[in-house]
PDB file of C-alpha atoms in Angstrom:
ATOM      1  CA  UNK A   1    -197.775 294.076   3.479  1.00 95.00           C
ATOM      2  CA  UNK A   2    -200.926 295.898   2.445  1.00 96.00           C
ATOM      3  CA  UNK A   3    -202.242 296.687   5.864  1.00 97.00           C
ATOM      4  CA  UNK A   4    -205.224 298.907   7.337  1.00 98.00           C
ATOM      5  CA  UNK A   5    -205.742 299.082  11.588  1.00 98.00           C
ATOM      6  CA  UNK A   6    -208.415 300.439  12.872  1.00 98.00           C
ATOM      7  CA  UNK A   7    -208.902 301.166  16.789  1.00 98.00           C
ATOM      8  CA  UNK A   8    -210.691 303.280  19.051  1.00 97.00           C
ATOM      9  CA  UNK A   9    -213.835 300.909  19.492  1.00 97.00           C
ATOM     10  CA  UNK A  10    -215.358 300.505  22.563  1.00 97.00           C
ATOM     11  CA  UNK A  11    -218.460 300.579  25.451  1.00 98.00           C
ATOM     12  CA  UNK A  12    -220.563 303.531  24.498  1.00 98.00           C
ATOM     13  CA  UNK A  13    -223.571 304.950  26.597  1.00 98.00           C
ATOM     14  CA  UNK A  14    -226.451 306.101  23.849  1.00 98.00           C
ATOM     15  CA  UNK A  15    -225.730 309.672  23.204  1.00 98.00           C
ATOM     16  CA  UNK A  16    -222.206 309.294  23.310  1.00 98.00           C
ATOM     17  CA  UNK A  17    -219.118 310.240  20.666  1.00 98.00           C
ATOM     18  CA  UNK A  18    -216.598 307.625  20.068  1.00 98.00           C
ATOM     19  CA  UNK A  19    -213.284 308.005  17.575  1.00 98.00           C
ATOM     20  CA  UNK A  20    -212.443 305.280  15.114  1.00 98.00           C
ATOM     21  CA  UNK A  21    -208.619 305.617  13.490  1.00 98.00           C
ATOM     22  CA  UNK A  22    -207.613 303.537  11.051  1.00 98.00           C
ATOM     23  CA  UNK A  23    -204.098 303.572  10.066  1.00 98.00           C
ATOM     24  CA  UNK A  24    -202.694 302.186   6.846  1.00 98.00           C
ATOM     25  CA  UNK A  25    -199.618 300.835   5.748  1.00 98.00           C
ATOM     26  CA  UNK A  26    -198.095 298.791   2.807  1.00 97.00           C
ATOM     27  CA  UNK A  27    -199.285 301.139   0.043  1.00 96.00           C
ATOM     28  CA  UNK A  28    -199.498 304.964  -0.662  1.00 97.00           C
ATOM     29  CA  UNK A  29    -202.907 306.283   1.273  1.00 97.00           C
ATOM     30  CA  UNK A  30    -202.945 309.100  -0.134  1.00 97.00           C
ATOM     31  CA  UNK A  31    -203.813 307.776  -3.255  1.00 96.00           C
ATOM     32  CA  UNK A  32    -207.037 305.491  -2.360  1.00 96.00           C
ATOM     33  CA  UNK A  33    -210.708 306.615  -1.796  1.00 97.00           C
ATOM     34  CA  UNK A  34    -211.406 305.052   1.604  1.00 98.00           C
ATOM     35  CA  UNK A  35    -214.838 303.634   3.040  1.00 98.00           C
ATOM     36  CA  UNK A  36    -216.328 302.736   7.136  1.00 98.00           C
ATOM     37  CA  UNK A  37    -218.591 299.846   6.625  1.00 98.00           C
ATOM     38  CA  UNK A  38    -220.343 298.270   9.655  1.00 98.00           C
ATOM     39  CA  UNK A  39    -221.234 294.778  10.513  1.00 98.00           C
ATOM     40  CA  UNK A  40    -224.158 294.889  13.665  1.00 98.00           C
ATOM     41  CA  UNK A  41    -223.740 291.631  15.717  1.00 97.00           C
ATOM     42  CA  UNK A  42    -225.664 288.309  13.964  1.00 96.00           C
ATOM     43  CA  UNK A  43    -225.986 290.529  10.601  1.00 96.00           C
ATOM     44  CA  UNK A  44    -224.301 291.820   6.765  1.00 96.00           C
ATOM     45  CA  UNK A  45    -222.639 294.125   5.663  1.00 97.00           C
ATOM     46  CA  UNK A  46    -223.743 297.455   5.863  1.00 97.00           C
ATOM     47  CA  UNK A  47    -222.042 301.111   4.030  1.00 97.00           C
ATOM     48  CA  UNK A  48    -221.173 303.978   6.337  1.00 98.00           C
ATOM     49  CA  UNK A  49    -219.422 306.113   4.653  1.00 98.00           C
ATOM     50  CA  UNK A  50    -217.055 307.155   1.715  1.00 97.00           C
ATOM     51  CA  UNK A  51    -214.425 309.946   1.599  1.00 97.00           C
ATOM     52  CA  UNK A  52    -211.848 309.951  -1.522  1.00 96.00           C
ATOM     53  CA  UNK A  53    -208.120 310.909  -1.630  1.00 96.00           C
ATOM     54  CA  UNK A  54    -208.718 314.391  -1.129  1.00 96.00           C
ATOM     55  CA  UNK A  55    -211.058 314.761   1.186  1.00 97.00           C
ATOM     56  CA  UNK A  56    -213.617 316.242  -1.931  1.00 97.00           C
ATOM     57  CA  UNK A  57    -215.817 314.091  -1.810  1.00 96.00           C
ATOM     58  CA  UNK A  58    -218.060 312.594   1.026  1.00 97.00           C
ATOM     59  CA  UNK A  59    -220.243 310.606   1.279  1.00 97.00           C
ATOM     60  CA  UNK A  60    -223.710 309.299   3.882  1.00 97.00           C
ATOM     61  CA  UNK A  61    -225.400 306.864   4.440  1.00 96.00           C
ATOM     62  CA  UNK A  62    -228.797 307.759   5.713  1.00 96.00           C
ATOM     63  CA  UNK A  63    -228.870 306.249   8.921  1.00 96.00           C
ATOM     64  CA  UNK A  64    -226.055 308.166   9.997  1.00 98.00           C
ATOM     65  CA  UNK A  65    -226.091 311.561   8.206  1.00 97.00           C
ATOM     66  CA  UNK A  66    -225.776 314.581  10.860  1.00 97.00           C
ATOM     67  CA  UNK A  67    -224.086 312.603  13.450  1.00 98.00           C
ATOM     68  CA  UNK A  68    -220.985 310.485  11.888  1.00 98.00           C
ATOM     69  CA  UNK A  69    -217.859 312.555  10.426  1.00 98.00           C
ATOM     70  CA  UNK A  70    -215.215 310.979   8.312  1.00 98.00           C
ATOM     71  CA  UNK A  71    -211.980 312.352   7.898  1.00 98.00           C
ATOM     72  CA  UNK A  72    -208.228 311.498   6.965  1.00 98.00           C
ATOM     73  CA  UNK A  73    -205.163 312.437   7.354  1.00 98.00           C
ATOM     74  CA  UNK A  74    -202.625 311.944   4.671  1.00 98.00           C
ATOM     75  CA  UNK A  75    -199.405 312.574   6.091  1.00 98.00           C
ATOM     76  CA  UNK A  76    -200.753 310.223   9.273  1.00 98.00           C
ATOM     77  CA  UNK A  77    -201.706 307.834   6.437  1.00 98.00           C
ATOM     78  CA  UNK A  78    -204.886 307.299   8.854  1.00 98.00           C
ATOM     79  CA  UNK A  79    -209.031 307.426   8.023  1.00 98.00           C
ATOM     80  CA  UNK A  80    -210.682 308.635  10.873  1.00 98.00           C
ATOM     81  CA  UNK A  81    -215.312 308.258  12.294  1.00 98.00           C
ATOM     82  CA  UNK A  82    -215.784 310.832  14.375  1.00 98.00           C
ATOM     83  CA  UNK A  83    -219.491 309.092  15.938  1.00 98.00           C
ATOM     84  CA  UNK A  84    -221.421 311.428  17.671  1.00 98.00           C
ATOM     85  CA  UNK A  85    -225.233 310.823  19.194  1.00 98.00           C
ATOM     86  CA  UNK A  86    -224.910 307.339  19.104  1.00 98.00           C
ATOM     87  CA  UNK A  87    -227.677 304.818  19.322  1.00 98.00           C
ATOM     88  CA  UNK A  88    -228.418 301.410  20.147  1.00 98.00           C
ATOM     89  CA  UNK A  89    -228.471 300.456  16.598  1.00 98.00           C
ATOM     90  CA  UNK A  90    -224.851 302.164  16.326  1.00 98.00           C
ATOM     91  CA  UNK A  91    -223.609 298.687  18.253  1.00 98.00           C
ATOM     92  CA  UNK A  92    -221.369 297.201  14.835  1.00 98.00           C
ATOM     93  CA  UNK A  93    -217.904 295.925  14.225  1.00 98.00           C
ATOM     94  CA  UNK A  94    -217.071 298.475  12.035  1.00 98.00           C
ATOM     95  CA  UNK A  95    -214.143 297.988   9.361  1.00 98.00           C
ATOM     96  CA  UNK A  96    -212.433 300.363   6.922  1.00 98.00           C
ATOM     97  CA  UNK A  97    -212.019 299.130   3.426  1.00 98.00           C
ATOM     98  CA  UNK A  98    -209.492 300.791   0.782  1.00 97.00           C
ATOM     99  CA  UNK A  99    -211.468 301.460  -2.714  1.00 93.00           C
ATOM    100  CA  UNK A 100    -210.369 298.770  -5.274  1.00 86.00           C
ATOM    101  CA  UNK A 101    -206.582 299.150  -6.870  1.00 82.00           C
ATOM    102  CA  UNK A 102    -208.495 297.775 -10.016  1.00 85.00           C
ATOM    103  CA  UNK A 103    -211.989 298.009  -9.368  1.00 88.00           C
ATOM    104  CA  UNK A 104    -212.682 301.280  -8.402  1.00 90.00           C
ATOM    105  CA  UNK A 105    -216.175 300.613  -7.031  1.00 94.00           C
ATOM    106  CA  UNK A 106    -215.386 297.655  -4.514  1.00 97.00           C
ATOM    107  CA  UNK A 107    -213.668 297.407  -1.551  1.00 96.00           C
ATOM    108  CA  UNK A 108    -210.431 294.987  -2.177  1.00 95.00           C
ATOM    109  CA  UNK A 109    -208.404 295.704   0.866  1.00 97.00           C
ATOM    110  CA  UNK A 110    -210.402 295.314   4.536  1.00 98.00           C
ATOM    111  CA  UNK A 111    -208.823 295.949   8.106  1.00 98.00           C
ATOM    112  CA  UNK A 112    -209.320 293.667  10.966  1.00 97.00           C
ATOM    113  CA  UNK A 113    -212.845 295.941  12.581  1.00 98.00           C
ATOM    114  CA  UNK A 114    -213.340 297.505  15.609  1.00 98.00           C
ATOM    115  CA  UNK A 115    -216.183 296.733  17.739  1.00 98.00           C
ATOM    116  CA  UNK A 116    -218.685 299.184  19.048  1.00 98.00           C
ATOM    117  CA  UNK A 117    -221.250 298.870  21.859  1.00 98.00           C
ATOM    118  CA  UNK A 118    -223.895 301.735  22.528  1.00 98.00           C
ATOM    119  CA  UNK A 119    -224.924 300.506  25.761  1.00 97.00           C
ATOM    120  CA  UNK A 120    -226.481 301.479  29.227  1.00 95.00           C
TER     121      UNK A 120
ATOM    122  CA  UNK B   1    -234.781 295.383   4.765  1.00 57.00           C
ATOM    123  CA  UNK B   2    -231.037 295.541   2.785  1.00 62.00           C
ATOM    124  CA  UNK B   3    -231.007 296.776  -1.141  1.00 84.00           C
ATOM    125  CA  UNK B   4    -230.228 294.276  -2.784  1.00 96.00           C
ATOM    126  CA  UNK B   5    -231.450 290.676  -2.498  1.00 97.00           C
ATOM    127  CA  UNK B   6    -230.002 287.827  -1.889  1.00 98.00           C
ATOM    128  CA  UNK B   7    -230.863 283.892  -0.649  1.00 98.00           C
ATOM    129  CA  UNK B   8    -230.819 283.650   3.220  1.00 97.00           C
ATOM    130  CA  UNK B   9    -229.085 280.333   2.169  1.00 98.00           C
ATOM    131  CA  UNK B  10    -227.334 278.090  -0.255  1.00 98.00           C
ATOM    132  CA  UNK B  11    -226.576 274.073   0.084  1.00 97.00           C
ATOM    133  CA  UNK B  12    -224.113 271.669  -2.030  1.00 97.00           C
ATOM    134  CA  UNK B  13    -221.909 268.721  -1.959  1.00 97.00           C
ATOM    135  CA  UNK B  14    -218.303 268.671  -2.445  1.00 97.00           C
ATOM    136  CA  UNK B  15    -217.308 268.814  -6.302  1.00 97.00           C
ATOM    137  CA  UNK B  16    -220.344 270.271  -6.968  1.00 97.00           C
ATOM    138  CA  UNK B  17    -221.477 273.919  -8.664  1.00 97.00           C
ATOM    139  CA  UNK B  18    -223.424 276.689  -7.008  1.00 98.00           C
ATOM    140  CA  UNK B  19    -224.834 279.668  -7.975  1.00 98.00           C
ATOM    141  CA  UNK B  20    -225.969 282.948  -5.736  1.00 98.00           C
ATOM    142  CA  UNK B  21    -227.890 285.619  -6.951  1.00 98.00           C
ATOM    143  CA  UNK B  22    -227.780 288.870  -5.638  1.00 98.00           C
ATOM    144  CA  UNK B  23    -231.159 291.274  -6.837  1.00 98.00           C
ATOM    145  CA  UNK B  24    -231.057 295.027  -7.404  1.00 96.00           C
ATOM    146  CA  UNK B  25    -232.581 297.872  -9.388  1.00 95.00           C
ATOM    147  CA  UNK B  26    -231.858 299.281 -12.978  1.00 94.00           C
ATOM    148  CA  UNK B  27    -230.265 301.541 -10.334  1.00 93.00           C
ATOM    149  CA  UNK B  28    -228.165 299.846  -9.218  1.00 95.00           C
ATOM    150  CA  UNK B  29    -227.296 296.054  -9.972  1.00 96.00           C
ATOM    151  CA  UNK B  30    -229.031 296.474 -13.599  1.00 96.00           C
ATOM    152  CA  UNK B  31    -228.005 300.115 -14.397  1.00 95.00           C
ATOM    153  CA  UNK B  32    -223.696 299.860 -13.682  1.00 96.00           C
ATOM    154  CA  UNK B  33    -221.285 296.980 -14.121  1.00 97.00           C
ATOM    155  CA  UNK B  34    -219.693 297.554 -10.466  1.00 97.00           C
ATOM    156  CA  UNK B  35    -221.480 294.534  -8.899  1.00 98.00           C
ATOM    157  CA  UNK B  36    -218.509 293.136  -5.954  1.00 98.00           C
ATOM    158  CA  UNK B  37    -218.392 289.943  -4.054  1.00 98.00           C
ATOM    159  CA  UNK B  38    -217.420 289.341  -0.330  1.00 98.00           C
ATOM    160  CA  UNK B  39    -216.640 286.318   1.440  1.00 98.00           C
ATOM    161  CA  UNK B  40    -216.454 286.101   4.619  1.00 98.00           C
ATOM    162  CA  UNK B  41    -216.041 283.237   7.309  1.00 98.00           C
ATOM    163  CA  UNK B  42    -216.562 283.594  10.557  1.00 95.00           C
ATOM    164  CA  UNK B  43    -215.003 286.511  13.071  1.00 95.00           C
ATOM    165  CA  UNK B  44    -213.227 287.641  10.285  1.00 97.00           C
ATOM    166  CA  UNK B  45    -212.919 290.647   7.877  1.00 98.00           C
ATOM    167  CA  UNK B  46    -214.798 290.032   4.151  1.00 98.00           C
ATOM    168  CA  UNK B  47    -212.177 288.988   1.446  1.00 98.00           C
ATOM    169  CA  UNK B  48    -213.213 290.868  -2.141  1.00 97.00           C
ATOM    170  CA  UNK B  49    -213.991 287.784  -4.552  1.00 98.00           C
ATOM    171  CA  UNK B  50    -214.761 289.093  -7.719  1.00 98.00           C
ATOM    172  CA  UNK B  51    -214.953 292.992  -8.776  1.00 97.00           C
ATOM    173  CA  UNK B  52    -216.898 295.143 -11.872  1.00 97.00           C
ATOM    174  CA  UNK B  53    -219.345 291.929 -12.304  1.00 97.00           C
ATOM    175  CA  UNK B  54    -217.020 288.909 -13.159  1.00 98.00           C
ATOM    176  CA  UNK B  55    -213.258 290.074 -12.602  1.00 97.00           C
ATOM    177  CA  UNK B  56    -211.127 288.384 -10.152  1.00 97.00           C
ATOM    178  CA  UNK B  57    -208.907 289.979  -7.819  1.00 95.00           C
ATOM    179  CA  UNK B  58    -205.651 288.116  -8.354  1.00 94.00           C
ATOM    180  CA  UNK B  59    -205.249 284.828  -5.681  1.00 95.00           C
ATOM    181  CA  UNK B  60    -209.015 284.403  -5.968  1.00 97.00           C
ATOM    182  CA  UNK B  61    -209.105 280.411  -7.133  1.00 97.00           C
ATOM    183  CA  UNK B  62    -210.759 280.330 -10.743  1.00 97.00           C
ATOM    184  CA  UNK B  63    -213.072 278.214  -9.442  1.00 98.00           C
ATOM    185  CA  UNK B  64    -215.149 281.798  -8.623  1.00 98.00           C
ATOM    186  CA  UNK B  65    -216.863 283.385 -11.313  1.00 98.00           C
ATOM    187  CA  UNK B  66    -218.986 286.289 -11.932  1.00 98.00           C
ATOM    188  CA  UNK B  67    -221.800 287.033 -14.239  1.00 98.00           C
ATOM    189  CA  UNK B  68    -224.706 289.740 -14.518  1.00 98.00           C
ATOM    190  CA  UNK B  69    -228.037 289.849 -16.338  1.00 97.00           C
ATOM    191  CA  UNK B  70    -230.523 292.773 -16.206  1.00 97.00           C
ATOM    192  CA  UNK B  71    -230.601 293.340 -12.638  1.00 97.00           C
ATOM    193  CA  UNK B  72    -229.827 290.639 -11.265  1.00 98.00           C
ATOM    194  CA  UNK B  73    -225.972 289.706 -10.744  1.00 98.00           C
ATOM    195  CA  UNK B  74    -224.354 286.273  -9.599  1.00 98.00           C
ATOM    196  CA  UNK B  75    -222.005 284.194  -8.032  1.00 98.00           C
ATOM    197  CA  UNK B  76    -220.888 280.898  -9.229  1.00 98.00           C
ATOM    198  CA  UNK B  77    -218.871 278.194  -7.499  1.00 98.00           C
ATOM    199  CA  UNK B  78    -217.840 275.383  -9.030  1.00 98.00           C
ATOM    200  CA  UNK B  79    -215.892 272.524  -7.933  1.00 97.00           C
ATOM    201  CA  UNK B  80    -217.292 273.109  -4.592  1.00 98.00           C
ATOM    202  CA  UNK B  81    -214.611 272.209  -1.032  1.00 97.00           C
ATOM    203  CA  UNK B  82    -214.977 272.647   2.371  1.00 97.00           C
ATOM    204  CA  UNK B  83    -213.196 276.038   2.279  1.00 97.00           C
ATOM    205  CA  UNK B  84    -215.941 277.669   0.468  1.00 98.00           C
ATOM    206  CA  UNK B  85    -218.254 276.884   3.687  1.00 98.00           C
ATOM    207  CA  UNK B  86    -219.142 281.149   4.066  1.00 98.00           C
ATOM    208  CA  UNK B  87    -220.988 283.664   3.933  1.00 98.00           C
ATOM    209  CA  UNK B  88    -221.021 285.683   0.858  1.00 98.00           C
ATOM    210  CA  UNK B  89    -222.078 289.268  -0.061  1.00 98.00           C
ATOM    211  CA  UNK B  90    -222.619 291.150  -2.949  1.00 98.00           C
ATOM    212  CA  UNK B  91    -222.609 294.759  -3.202  1.00 98.00           C
ATOM    213  CA  UNK B  92    -222.904 297.413  -6.020  1.00 97.00           C
ATOM    214  CA  UNK B  93    -222.240 301.410  -7.042  1.00 96.00           C
ATOM    215  CA  UNK B  94    -225.703 302.823  -7.907  1.00 94.00           C
ATOM    216  CA  UNK B  95    -226.512 306.495  -8.863  1.00 87.00           C
ATOM    217  CA  UNK B  96    -227.098 307.978  -5.304  1.00 88.00           C
ATOM    218  CA  UNK B  97    -226.543 310.251  -2.622  1.00 89.00           C
ATOM    219  CA  UNK B  98    -225.232 307.220  -0.946  1.00 91.00           C
ATOM    220  CA  UNK B  99    -223.792 304.798  -3.768  1.00 94.00           C
ATOM    221  CA  UNK B 100    -222.420 302.126  -2.556  1.00 96.00           C
ATOM    222  CA  UNK B 101    -224.616 298.873  -1.276  1.00 96.00           C
ATOM    223  CA  UNK B 102    -224.553 295.304   0.114  1.00 97.00           C
ATOM    224  CA  UNK B 103    -227.192 292.436  -0.233  1.00 97.00           C
ATOM    225  CA  UNK B 104    -228.308 290.796   2.965  1.00 96.00           C
ATOM    226  CA  UNK B 105    -225.913 288.150   2.490  1.00 97.00           C
ATOM    227  CA  UNK B 106    -225.988 284.290   2.134  1.00 98.00           C
ATOM    228  CA  UNK B 107    -224.988 281.713   4.284  1.00 98.00           C
ATOM    229  CA  UNK B 108    -223.205 278.517   1.880  1.00 98.00           C
ATOM    230  CA  UNK B 109    -223.132 275.052   3.318  1.00 97.00           C
ATOM    231  CA  UNK B 110    -220.288 272.562   2.152  1.00 97.00           C
ATOM    232  CA  UNK B 111    -222.850 269.017   2.636  1.00 94.00           C
TER     233      UNK B 111
END
Protein backbone atom coordinates (compact mmCIF):
# COMPACT_ATOMS: atom_id res chain seq x y z
CA UNK A 1 0.00 0.00 0.00
CA UNK A 2 1.29 3.44 -0.95
CA UNK A 3 1.57 5.41 2.26
CA UNK A 4 3.05 8.53 3.84
CA UNK A 5 3.27 8.82 7.63
CA UNK A 6 4.19 12.10 9.31
CA UNK A 7 5.52 12.56 12.83
CA UNK A 8 7.26 15.14 14.99
CA UNK A 9 4.45 17.59 15.64
CA UNK A 10 3.67 18.98 19.07
CA UNK A 11 3.45 22.08 21.25
CA UNK A 12 6.31 24.55 21.00
CA UNK A 13 6.82 28.08 22.30
CA UNK A 14 7.12 31.05 19.93
CA UNK A 15 10.68 31.29 18.69
CA UNK A 16 11.24 27.57 19.17
CA UNK A 17 12.11 24.82 16.73
CA UNK A 18 10.60 21.55 15.60
CA UNK A 19 11.58 18.89 13.05
CA UNK A 20 8.89 17.05 11.16
CA UNK A 21 9.45 13.69 9.48
CA UNK A 22 7.52 11.85 6.79
CA UNK A 23 8.23 8.19 6.05
CA UNK A 24 7.18 6.77 2.70
CA UNK A 25 6.30 3.17 1.88
CA UNK A 26 4.79 1.23 -0.99
CA UNK A 27 6.58 3.15 -3.75
CA UNK A 28 10.10 4.07 -4.84
CA UNK A 29 10.55 7.22 -2.78
CA UNK A 30 13.76 8.26 -4.56
CA UNK A 31 11.86 8.68 -7.85
CA UNK A 32 9.41 11.27 -6.55
CA UNK A 33 9.47 14.97 -5.83
CA UNK A 34 7.80 15.81 -2.53
CA UNK A 35 5.93 18.67 -0.84
CA UNK A 36 4.89 19.94 2.56
CA UNK A 37 1.42 21.50 2.77
CA UNK A 38 -0.16 22.90 5.93
CA UNK A 39 -3.65 23.75 7.13
CA UNK A 40 -4.30 26.11 10.02
CA UNK A 41 -7.29 25.22 12.23
CA UNK A 42 -10.50 25.95 10.34
CA UNK A 43 -8.60 27.35 7.37
CA UNK A 44 -7.64 26.25 3.86
CA UNK A 45 -4.67 24.45 2.43
CA UNK A 46 -1.38 26.36 2.25
CA UNK A 47 1.57 25.11 0.19
CA UNK A 48 4.80 25.30 2.23
CA UNK A 49 7.75 23.73 0.44
CA UNK A 50 8.94 21.45 -2.39
CA UNK A 51 12.01 19.31 -2.95
CA UNK A 52 12.84 17.34 -6.05
CA UNK A 53 13.96 13.73 -6.03
CA UNK A 54 17.69 14.51 -5.88
CA UNK A 55 17.40 17.51 -3.51
CA UNK A 56 18.82 19.76 -6.22
CA UNK A 57 15.73 21.98 -6.53
CA UNK A 58 13.96 23.42 -3.49
CA UNK A 59 11.22 26.02 -3.14
CA UNK A 60 9.58 27.68 -0.14
CA UNK A 61 6.51 29.79 0.45
CA UNK A 62 7.41 33.39 1.23
CA UNK A 63 5.89 33.03 4.71
CA UNK A 64 8.46 30.38 5.75
CA UNK A 65 11.50 31.33 3.67
CA UNK A 66 14.58 31.70 5.85
CA UNK A 67 12.97 29.86 8.78
CA UNK A 68 12.07 26.42 7.41
CA UNK A 69 14.37 23.92 5.69
CA UNK A 70 13.16 20.96 3.66
CA UNK A 71 15.38 17.92 3.17
CA UNK A 72 15.18 14.23 2.39
CA UNK A 73 17.04 10.97 2.88
CA UNK A 74 16.27 8.64 -0.01
CA UNK A 75 18.09 5.75 1.65
CA UNK A 76 15.69 6.02 4.59
CA UNK A 77 12.61 6.83 2.45
CA UNK A 78 12.17 9.96 4.52
CA UNK A 79 11.25 13.61 4.05
CA UNK A 80 11.94 16.26 6.67
CA UNK A 81 10.93 19.81 7.54
CA UNK A 82 13.13 21.69 10.00
CA UNK A 83 11.13 24.59 11.41
CA UNK A 84 12.94 27.36 13.29
CA UNK A 85 11.83 30.71 14.73
CA UNK A 86 8.29 29.42 14.95
CA UNK A 87 5.40 31.88 15.17
CA UNK A 88 1.81 31.56 16.29
CA UNK A 89 0.73 31.74 12.65
CA UNK A 90 2.66 28.54 11.92
CA UNK A 91 0.12 26.61 14.00
CA UNK A 92 -1.36 24.05 11.61
CA UNK A 93 -1.65 20.44 10.58
CA UNK A 94 1.35 19.72 8.38
CA UNK A 95 0.93 17.21 5.56
CA UNK A 96 3.60 15.68 3.37
CA UNK A 97 2.40 15.01 -0.15
CA UNK A 98 3.82 13.23 -3.17
CA UNK A 99 4.14 14.67 -6.63
CA UNK A 100 1.52 13.14 -8.88
CA UNK A 101 2.42 9.89 -10.57
CA UNK A 102 0.92 11.06 -13.86
CA UNK A 103 -0.01 14.67 -13.18
CA UNK A 104 3.36 15.88 -12.02
CA UNK A 105 2.04 19.23 -10.80
CA UNK A 106 -0.61 17.71 -8.56
CA UNK A 107 -0.36 16.10 -5.13
CA UNK A 108 -1.57 12.52 -5.46
CA UNK A 109 -0.73 10.90 -2.13
CA UNK A 110 -1.06 12.64 1.25
CA UNK A 111 -0.09 11.62 4.75
CA UNK A 112 -2.51 11.83 7.66
CA UNK A 113 -0.86 15.00 8.94
CA UNK A 114 0.91 16.03 12.13
CA UNK A 115 -0.29 18.91 14.31
CA UNK A 116 2.06 21.75 15.20
CA UNK A 117 0.92 24.20 17.87
CA UNK A 118 2.97 27.33 18.55
CA UNK A 119 1.88 28.89 21.82
CA UNK A 120 3.29 30.11 25.11
CA UNK B 1 -6.10 36.11 1.11
CA UNK B 2 -5.61 33.06 -1.15
CA UNK B 3 -4.05 33.50 -4.56
CA UNK B 4 -6.87 31.55 -6.23
CA UNK B 5 -10.48 32.61 -5.62
CA UNK B 6 -13.19 30.07 -4.90
CA UNK B 7 -16.75 30.62 -3.64
CA UNK B 8 -16.98 29.99 0.09
CA UNK B 9 -19.94 27.67 -0.30
CA UNK B 10 -22.18 25.96 -2.82
CA UNK B 11 -25.13 23.66 -2.32
CA UNK B 12 -27.29 21.30 -4.30
CA UNK B 13 -29.86 18.57 -3.90
CA UNK B 14 -29.20 14.87 -4.44
CA UNK B 15 -29.10 14.05 -8.14
CA UNK B 16 -28.41 17.62 -9.22
CA UNK B 17 -25.19 19.01 -10.67
CA UNK B 18 -23.06 21.75 -9.17
CA UNK B 19 -20.02 23.67 -10.36
CA UNK B 20 -17.25 25.18 -8.26
CA UNK B 21 -15.14 27.90 -9.84
CA UNK B 22 -11.49 28.70 -9.24
CA UNK B 23 -10.28 32.05 -10.55
CA UNK B 24 -6.64 32.98 -10.90
CA UNK B 25 -4.55 34.96 -13.34
CA UNK B 26 -2.70 34.47 -16.59
CA UNK B 27 0.37 33.57 -14.49
CA UNK B 28 -1.24 30.52 -12.93
CA UNK B 29 -4.63 29.08 -13.96
CA UNK B 30 -4.67 30.82 -17.32
CA UNK B 31 -1.05 30.13 -18.17
CA UNK B 32 -0.76 26.42 -17.47
CA UNK B 33 -2.91 23.31 -17.76
CA UNK B 34 -1.82 22.27 -14.28
CA UNK B 35 -4.95 22.87 -12.23
CA UNK B 36 -5.86 20.16 -9.74
CA UNK B 37 -8.81 19.66 -7.41
CA UNK B 38 -8.95 18.06 -3.94
CA UNK B 39 -11.76 16.78 -1.76
CA UNK B 40 -11.31 16.97 2.00
CA UNK B 41 -13.70 15.53 4.53
CA UNK B 42 -13.53 16.88 8.12
CA UNK B 43 -10.48 15.62 9.98
CA UNK B 44 -9.14 13.79 6.94
CA UNK B 45 -6.31 14.35 4.49
CA UNK B 46 -7.13 15.85 1.10
CA UNK B 47 -7.80 13.48 -1.80
CA UNK B 48 -6.85 14.22 -5.39
CA UNK B 49 -9.96 14.31 -7.61
CA UNK B 50 -8.79 16.02 -10.81
CA UNK B 51 -5.31 16.76 -12.20
CA UNK B 52 -4.11 18.71 -15.23
CA UNK B 53 -7.47 20.55 -15.48
CA UNK B 54 -9.65 17.65 -16.54
CA UNK B 55 -8.05 14.27 -15.82
CA UNK B 56 -9.40 11.88 -13.20
CA UNK B 57 -7.08 9.60 -11.23
CA UNK B 58 -7.92 5.93 -11.22
CA UNK B 59 -10.73 5.22 -8.78
CA UNK B 60 -12.35 8.65 -8.85
CA UNK B 61 -15.99 8.61 -9.95
CA UNK B 62 -16.76 9.89 -13.44
CA UNK B 63 -19.36 12.13 -11.80
CA UNK B 64 -16.43 14.47 -11.17
CA UNK B 65 -15.15 16.51 -14.12
CA UNK B 66 -12.92 19.52 -14.61
CA UNK B 67 -12.56 22.25 -17.20
CA UNK B 68 -10.93 25.61 -17.77
CA UNK B 69 -11.73 28.80 -19.64
CA UNK B 70 -9.25 31.63 -19.55
CA UNK B 71 -8.19 32.32 -15.98
CA UNK B 72 -11.02 30.31 -14.42
CA UNK B 73 -11.08 26.58 -13.80
CA UNK B 74 -14.18 24.67 -12.78
CA UNK B 75 -15.04 21.45 -11.01
CA UNK B 76 -18.41 19.95 -11.84
CA UNK B 77 -20.04 17.22 -9.79
CA UNK B 78 -23.02 15.56 -11.44
CA UNK B 79 -25.60 13.31 -9.82
CA UNK B 80 -24.87 14.74 -6.38
CA UNK B 81 -24.72 12.22 -3.56
CA UNK B 82 -24.72 12.74 0.19
CA UNK B 83 -21.12 11.50 0.37
CA UNK B 84 -20.00 14.38 -1.88
CA UNK B 85 -20.62 16.82 0.98
CA UNK B 86 -17.11 18.03 1.72
CA UNK B 87 -14.62 20.85 1.28
CA UNK B 88 -13.07 21.25 -2.17
CA UNK B 89 -9.82 23.01 -3.01
CA UNK B 90 -8.27 23.94 -6.32
CA UNK B 91 -4.55 24.30 -6.87
CA UNK B 92 -2.45 25.57 -9.73
CA UNK B 93 1.19 25.59 -10.73
CA UNK B 94 2.54 29.03 -11.59
CA UNK B 95 5.69 30.58 -12.92
CA UNK B 96 7.02 31.92 -9.64
CA UNK B 97 9.60 31.31 -6.93
CA UNK B 98 6.61 29.93 -5.02
CA UNK B 99 5.30 27.61 -7.76
CA UNK B 100 2.21 26.11 -6.15
CA UNK B 101 -0.87 27.92 -4.90
CA UNK B 102 -4.23 26.83 -3.49
CA UNK B 103 -7.67 28.35 -3.54
CA UNK B 104 -9.40 29.25 -0.31
CA UNK B 105 -11.70 26.25 -0.48
CA UNK B 106 -15.41 25.71 -1.08
CA UNK B 107 -17.79 23.96 1.29
CA UNK B 108 -20.27 21.81 -0.61
CA UNK B 109 -23.54 21.11 1.15
CA UNK B 110 -25.85 18.41 -0.17
CA UNK B 111 -29.34 19.48 0.85
